[in-house]
């Protein structure tokens, strides 16, 4: 009963381009379904959009380590993984320069925010991220995203119309998500914020759950 088991609120700051966000989203969704916590998705644009020159100045070893670490973590957790086809960000991986036109990331992030408006953000992000990072080819075409929306309990026609027609307002909300993340004391994703405390990284899920248990988290 709700009175005996109050629902704890939390925010999950998430990027569709972040493989570590992908590795976290399913486990946070499972936690929200099995325990007394309501995790609200707060999508943000990735660094490639917020700071397009960031990758041009990053350490050359960064990409190689990422490509080694993420598949390893996915295998450890039993999570399907494949290099995105296409990458949500259009980028020259040799020069690391970000293209001026970004047809994928704006669409998918706005869809995520529209889903969050409806209270289905966590489910949609999990389903859509599974397409992007789970090995599906051409995840942006055909009925892939429509199936992801349906699996999350959403009408894709309605969702996509809102992402297109209300893009400016959605972008304002996405920018507010980023500001809220920074106000909470972090800048990266995935970050769960619970009771004013940020937990950054897919490797902090157990610590976040431990803190929630201290504040009354229980099985549903």
Tab-separated table of N, CA and C in Angstrom, residues 32-102:
chain	number	residue	atom	x	y	z
A	32	UNK	N	13.026	0.560	-10.784
A	32	UNK	CA	11.791	1.329	-10.622
A	32	UNK	C	10.558	0.432	-10.693
A	33	UNK	N	10.649	-0.644	-11.472
A	33	UNK	CA	9.507	-1.547	-11.586
A	33	UNK	C	9.389	-2.488	-10.386
A	34	UNK	N	10.506	-2.807	-9.756
A	34	UNK	CA	10.475	-3.778	-8.667
A	34	UNK	C	10.439	-3.150	-7.283
A	35	UNK	N	10.800	-1.856	-7.196
A	35	UNK	CA	10.900	-1.215	-5.892
A	35	UNK	C	10.168	0.134	-5.878
A	36	UNK	N	10.019	0.662	-4.684
A	36	UNK	CA	9.199	1.856	-4.481
A	36	UNK	C	9.976	3.135	-4.779
A	37	UNK	N	10.398	3.275	-6.053
A	37	UNK	CA	11.040	4.501	-6.505
A	37	UNK	C	10.481	4.863	-7.870
A	38	UNK	N	10.210	6.134	-8.064
A	38	UNK	CA	9.746	6.672	-9.343
A	38	UNK	C	10.908	7.448	-9.949
A	39	UNK	N	11.512	6.907	-10.999
A	39	UNK	CA	12.672	7.534	-11.622
A	39	UNK	C	12.225	8.283	-12.867
A	40	UNK	N	12.337	9.595	-12.829
A	40	UNK	CA	11.950	10.436	-13.959
A	40	UNK	C	13.138	10.608	-14.896
A	41	UNK	N	12.930	10.345	-16.174
A	41	UNK	CA	13.994	10.551	-17.156
A	41	UNK	C	14.175	12.041	-17.412
A	42	UNK	N	15.442	12.484	-17.427
A	42	UNK	CA	15.778	13.865	-17.743
A	42	UNK	C	16.810	13.846	-18.882
A	43	UNK	N	16.368	13.762	-20.145
A	43	UNK	CA	17.309	13.685	-21.262
A	43	UNK	C	18.123	14.969	-21.404
A	44	UNK	N	19.376	14.813	-21.786
A	44	UNK	CA	20.242	15.958	-22.096
A	44	UNK	C	20.928	15.685	-23.428
A	45	UNK	N	21.343	16.767	-24.094
A	45	UNK	CA	22.134	16.606	-25.302
A	45	UNK	C	23.563	16.232	-24.908
A	46	UNK	N	24.214	15.410	-25.722
A	46	UNK	CA	25.585	14.994	-25.396
A	46	UNK	C	26.578	16.129	-25.563
A	47	UNK	N	27.792	15.899	-25.075
A	47	UNK	CA	28.864	16.897	-25.198
A	47	UNK	C	29.082	17.325	-26.639
A	48	UNK	N	28.887	16.403	-27.572
A	48	UNK	CA	29.099	16.716	-28.979
A	48	UNK	C	28.208	17.853	-29.458
A	49	UNK	N	27.077	18.041	-28.815
A	49	UNK	CA	26.170	19.144	-29.149
A	49	UNK	C	26.473	20.352	-28.271
A	50	UNK	N	26.678	20.121	-26.982
A	50	UNK	CA	26.903	21.233	-26.059
A	50	UNK	C	28.283	21.857	-26.217
A	51	UNK	N	29.286	21.022	-26.520
A	51	UNK	CA	30.667	21.509	-26.684
A	51	UNK	C	31.297	20.784	-27.868
A	52	UNK	N	30.968	21.213	-29.097
A	52	UNK	CA	31.375	20.470	-30.298
A	52	UNK	C	32.877	20.278	-30.449
A	53	UNK	N	33.694	21.152	-29.871
A	53	UNK	CA	35.146	21.004	-30.028
A	53	UNK	C	35.784	20.162	-28.920
A	54	UNK	N	34.994	19.645	-27.995
A	54	UNK	CA	35.532	18.904	-26.857
A	54	UNK	C	36.390	17.726	-27.309
A	55	UNK	N	35.897	16.936	-28.273
A	55	UNK	CA	36.587	15.712	-28.659
A	55	UNK	C	37.854	15.980	-29.460
A	56	UNK	N	37.933	17.155	-30.090
A	56	UNK	CA	39.130	17.498	-30.853
A	56	UNK	C	40.333	17.699	-29.937
A	57	UNK	N	40.085	17.949	-28.651
A	57	UNK	CA	41.169	18.223	-27.703
A	57	UNK	C	41.313	17.126	-26.644
A	58	UNK	N	40.535	16.055	-26.777
A	58	UNK	CA	40.609	14.987	-25.777
A	58	UNK	C	41.816	14.094	-26.035
A	59	UNK	N	42.179	13.336	-25.029
A	59	UNK	CA	43.335	12.446	-25.141
A	59	UNK	C	43.117	11.426	-26.258
A	60	UNK	N	44.114	11.185	-27.103
A	60	UNK	CA	43.947	10.244	-28.217
A	60	UNK	C	43.594	8.823	-27.778
A	61	UNK	N	43.944	8.468	-26.552
A	61	UNK	CA	43.654	7.118	-26.066
A	61	UNK	C	42.198	6.940	-25.640
A	62	UNK	N	41.459	8.050	-25.567
A	62	UNK	CA	40.089	7.998	-25.040
A	62	UNK	C	39.195	7.044	-25.826
A	63	UNK	N	39.172	7.176	-27.156
A	63	UNK	CA	38.256	6.371	-27.957
A	63	UNK	C	38.612	4.894	-27.895
A	64	UNK	N	39.906	4.583	-27.959
A	64	UNK	CA	40.319	3.189	-27.896
A	64	UNK	C	39.904	2.528	-26.600
A	65	UNK	N	40.045	3.250	-25.494
A	65	UNK	CA	39.645	2.679	-24.212
A	65	UNK	C	38.135	2.485	-24.156
A	66	UNK	N	37.389	3.476	-24.660
A	66	UNK	CA	35.927	3.378	-24.668
A	66	UNK	C	35.480	2.135	-25.422
A	67	UNK	N	36.082	1.899	-26.590
A	67	UNK	CA	35.692	0.766	-27.418
A	67	UNK	C	36.096	-0.569	-26.789
A	68	UNK	N	37.009	-0.550	-25.866
A	68	UNK	CA	37.373	-1.756	-25.129
A	68	UNK	C	36.498	-1.928	-23.893
A	69	UNK	N	36.230	-0.829	-23.196
A	69	UNK	CA	35.550	-0.894	-21.911
A	69	UNK	C	34.064	-1.206	-22.042
A	70	UNK	N	33.382	-0.554	-22.987
A	70	UNK	CA	31.930	-0.705	-23.069
A	70	UNK	C	31.513	-2.131	-23.430
A	71	UNK	N	32.105	-2.759	-24.462
A	71	UNK	CA	31.732	-4.157	-24.730
A	71	UNK	C	32.033	-5.087	-23.554
A	72	UNK	N	33.117	-4.812	-22.862
A	72	UNK	CA	33.478	-5.622	-21.692
A	72	UNK	C	32.411	-5.508	-20.604
A	73	UNK	N	31.980	-4.287	-20.313
A	73	UNK	CA	30.940	-4.089	-19.304
A	73	UNK	C	29.617	-4.706	-19.739
A	74	UNK	N	29.291	-4.561	-21.023
A	74	UNK	CA	28.050	-5.146	-21.536
A	74	UNK	C	28.065	-6.663	-21.364
A	75	UNK	N	29.204	-7.283	-21.678
A	75	UNK	CA	29.323	-8.733	-21.518
A	75	UNK	C	29.206	-9.122	-20.044
A	76	UNK	N	29.831	-8.353	-19.182
A	76	UNK	CA	29.785	-8.638	-17.748
A	76	UNK	C	28.355	-8.615	-17.214
A	77	UNK	N	27.574	-7.629	-17.680
A	77	UNK	CA	26.194	-7.478	-17.191
A	77	UNK	C	25.182	-8.263	-18.023
A	78	UNK	N	25.627	-8.916	-19.097
A	78	UNK	CA	24.702	-9.661	-19.946
A	78	UNK	C	23.769	-8.772	-20.743
A	79	UNK	N	24.284	-7.616	-21.180
A	79	UNK	CA	23.492	-6.650	-21.929
A	79	UNK	C	23.933	-6.687	-23.397
A	80	UNK	N	23.000	-6.848	-24.345
A	80	UNK	CA	23.390	-6.848	-25.760
A	80	UNK	C	24.088	-5.545	-26.130
A	81	UNK	N	25.116	-5.645	-26.988
A	81	UNK	CA	25.841	-4.440	-27.382
A	81	UNK	C	26.327	-4.550	-28.815
A	82	UNK	N	26.230	-3.433	-29.518
A	82	UNK	CA	26.793	-3.312	-30.854
A	82	UNK	C	27.065	-1.855	-31.152
A	83	UNK	N	28.051	-1.583	-31.991
A	83	UNK	CA	28.358	-0.205	-32.372
A	83	UNK	C	27.146	0.382	-33.092
A	84	UNK	N	26.714	1.587	-32.724
A	84	UNK	CA	25.519	2.178	-33.345
A	84	UNK	C	25.658	2.313	-34.864
A	85	UNK	N	24.577	1.987	-35.542
A	85	UNK	CA	24.521	2.101	-36.998
A	85	UNK	C	23.215	2.777	-37.391
A	86	UNK	N	23.207	4.107	-37.551
A	86	UNK	CA	24.333	5.047	-37.464
A	86	UNK	C	24.555	5.549	-36.040
A	87	UNK	N	25.716	6.154	-35.847
A	87	UNK	CA	26.006	6.861	-34.605
A	87	UNK	C	24.994	7.994	-34.466
A	88	UNK	N	24.411	8.176	-33.271
A	88	UNK	CA	23.477	9.302	-33.098
A	88	UNK	C	24.105	10.661	-33.380
A	89	UNK	N	25.435	10.745	-33.297
A	89	UNK	CA	26.151	11.973	-33.629
A	89	UNK	C	26.951	11.738	-34.906
A	90	UNK	N	26.790	12.651	-35.864
A	90	UNK	CA	27.579	12.587	-37.096
A	90	UNK	C	28.937	13.208	-36.792
A	91	UNK	N	29.983	12.367	-36.853
A	91	UNK	CA	31.314	12.798	-36.421
A	91	UNK	C	32.379	12.067	-37.224
A	92	UNK	N	33.419	12.781	-37.599
A	92	UNK	CA	34.579	12.170	-38.230
A	92	UNK	C	35.444	11.583	-37.110
A	93	UNK	N	35.497	10.269	-37.009
A	93	UNK	CA	36.214	9.651	-35.899
A	93	UNK	C	37.722	9.757	-36.040
A	94	UNK	N	38.220	10.113	-37.222
A	94	UNK	CA	39.664	10.302	-37.390
A	94	UNK	C	40.097	11.677	-36.867
A	95	UNK	N	39.358	12.720	-37.273
A	95	UNK	CA	39.673	14.068	-36.806
A	95	UNK	C	38.917	14.414	-35.531
A	96	UNK	N	37.859	13.615	-35.248
A	96	UNK	CA	36.945	13.825	-34.121
A	96	UNK	C	36.115	15.100	-34.246
A	97	UNK	N	36.067	15.664	-35.439
A	97	UNK	CA	35.276	16.867	-35.691
A	97	UNK	C	33.791	16.504	-35.794
A	98	UNK	N	32.943	17.313	-35.156
A	98	UNK	CA	31.502	17.123	-35.157
A	98	UNK	C	30.900	17.867	-36.349
A	99	UNK	N	30.049	17.193	-37.100
A	99	UNK	CA	29.414	17.818	-38.261
A	99	UNK	C	28.438	18.904	-37.826
A	100	UNK	N	28.252	19.887	-38.698
A	100	UNK	CA	27.316	20.972	-38.397
A	100	UNK	C	25.873	20.466	-38.364
A	101	UNK	N	25.537	19.571	-39.274
A	101	UNK	CA	24.172	19.048	-39.341
A	101	UNK	C	24.098	17.743	-38.550
A	102	UNK	N	23.111	17.666	-37.681
A	102	UNK	CA	22.937	16.507	-36.796
A	102	UNK	C	21.492	16.011	-36.894
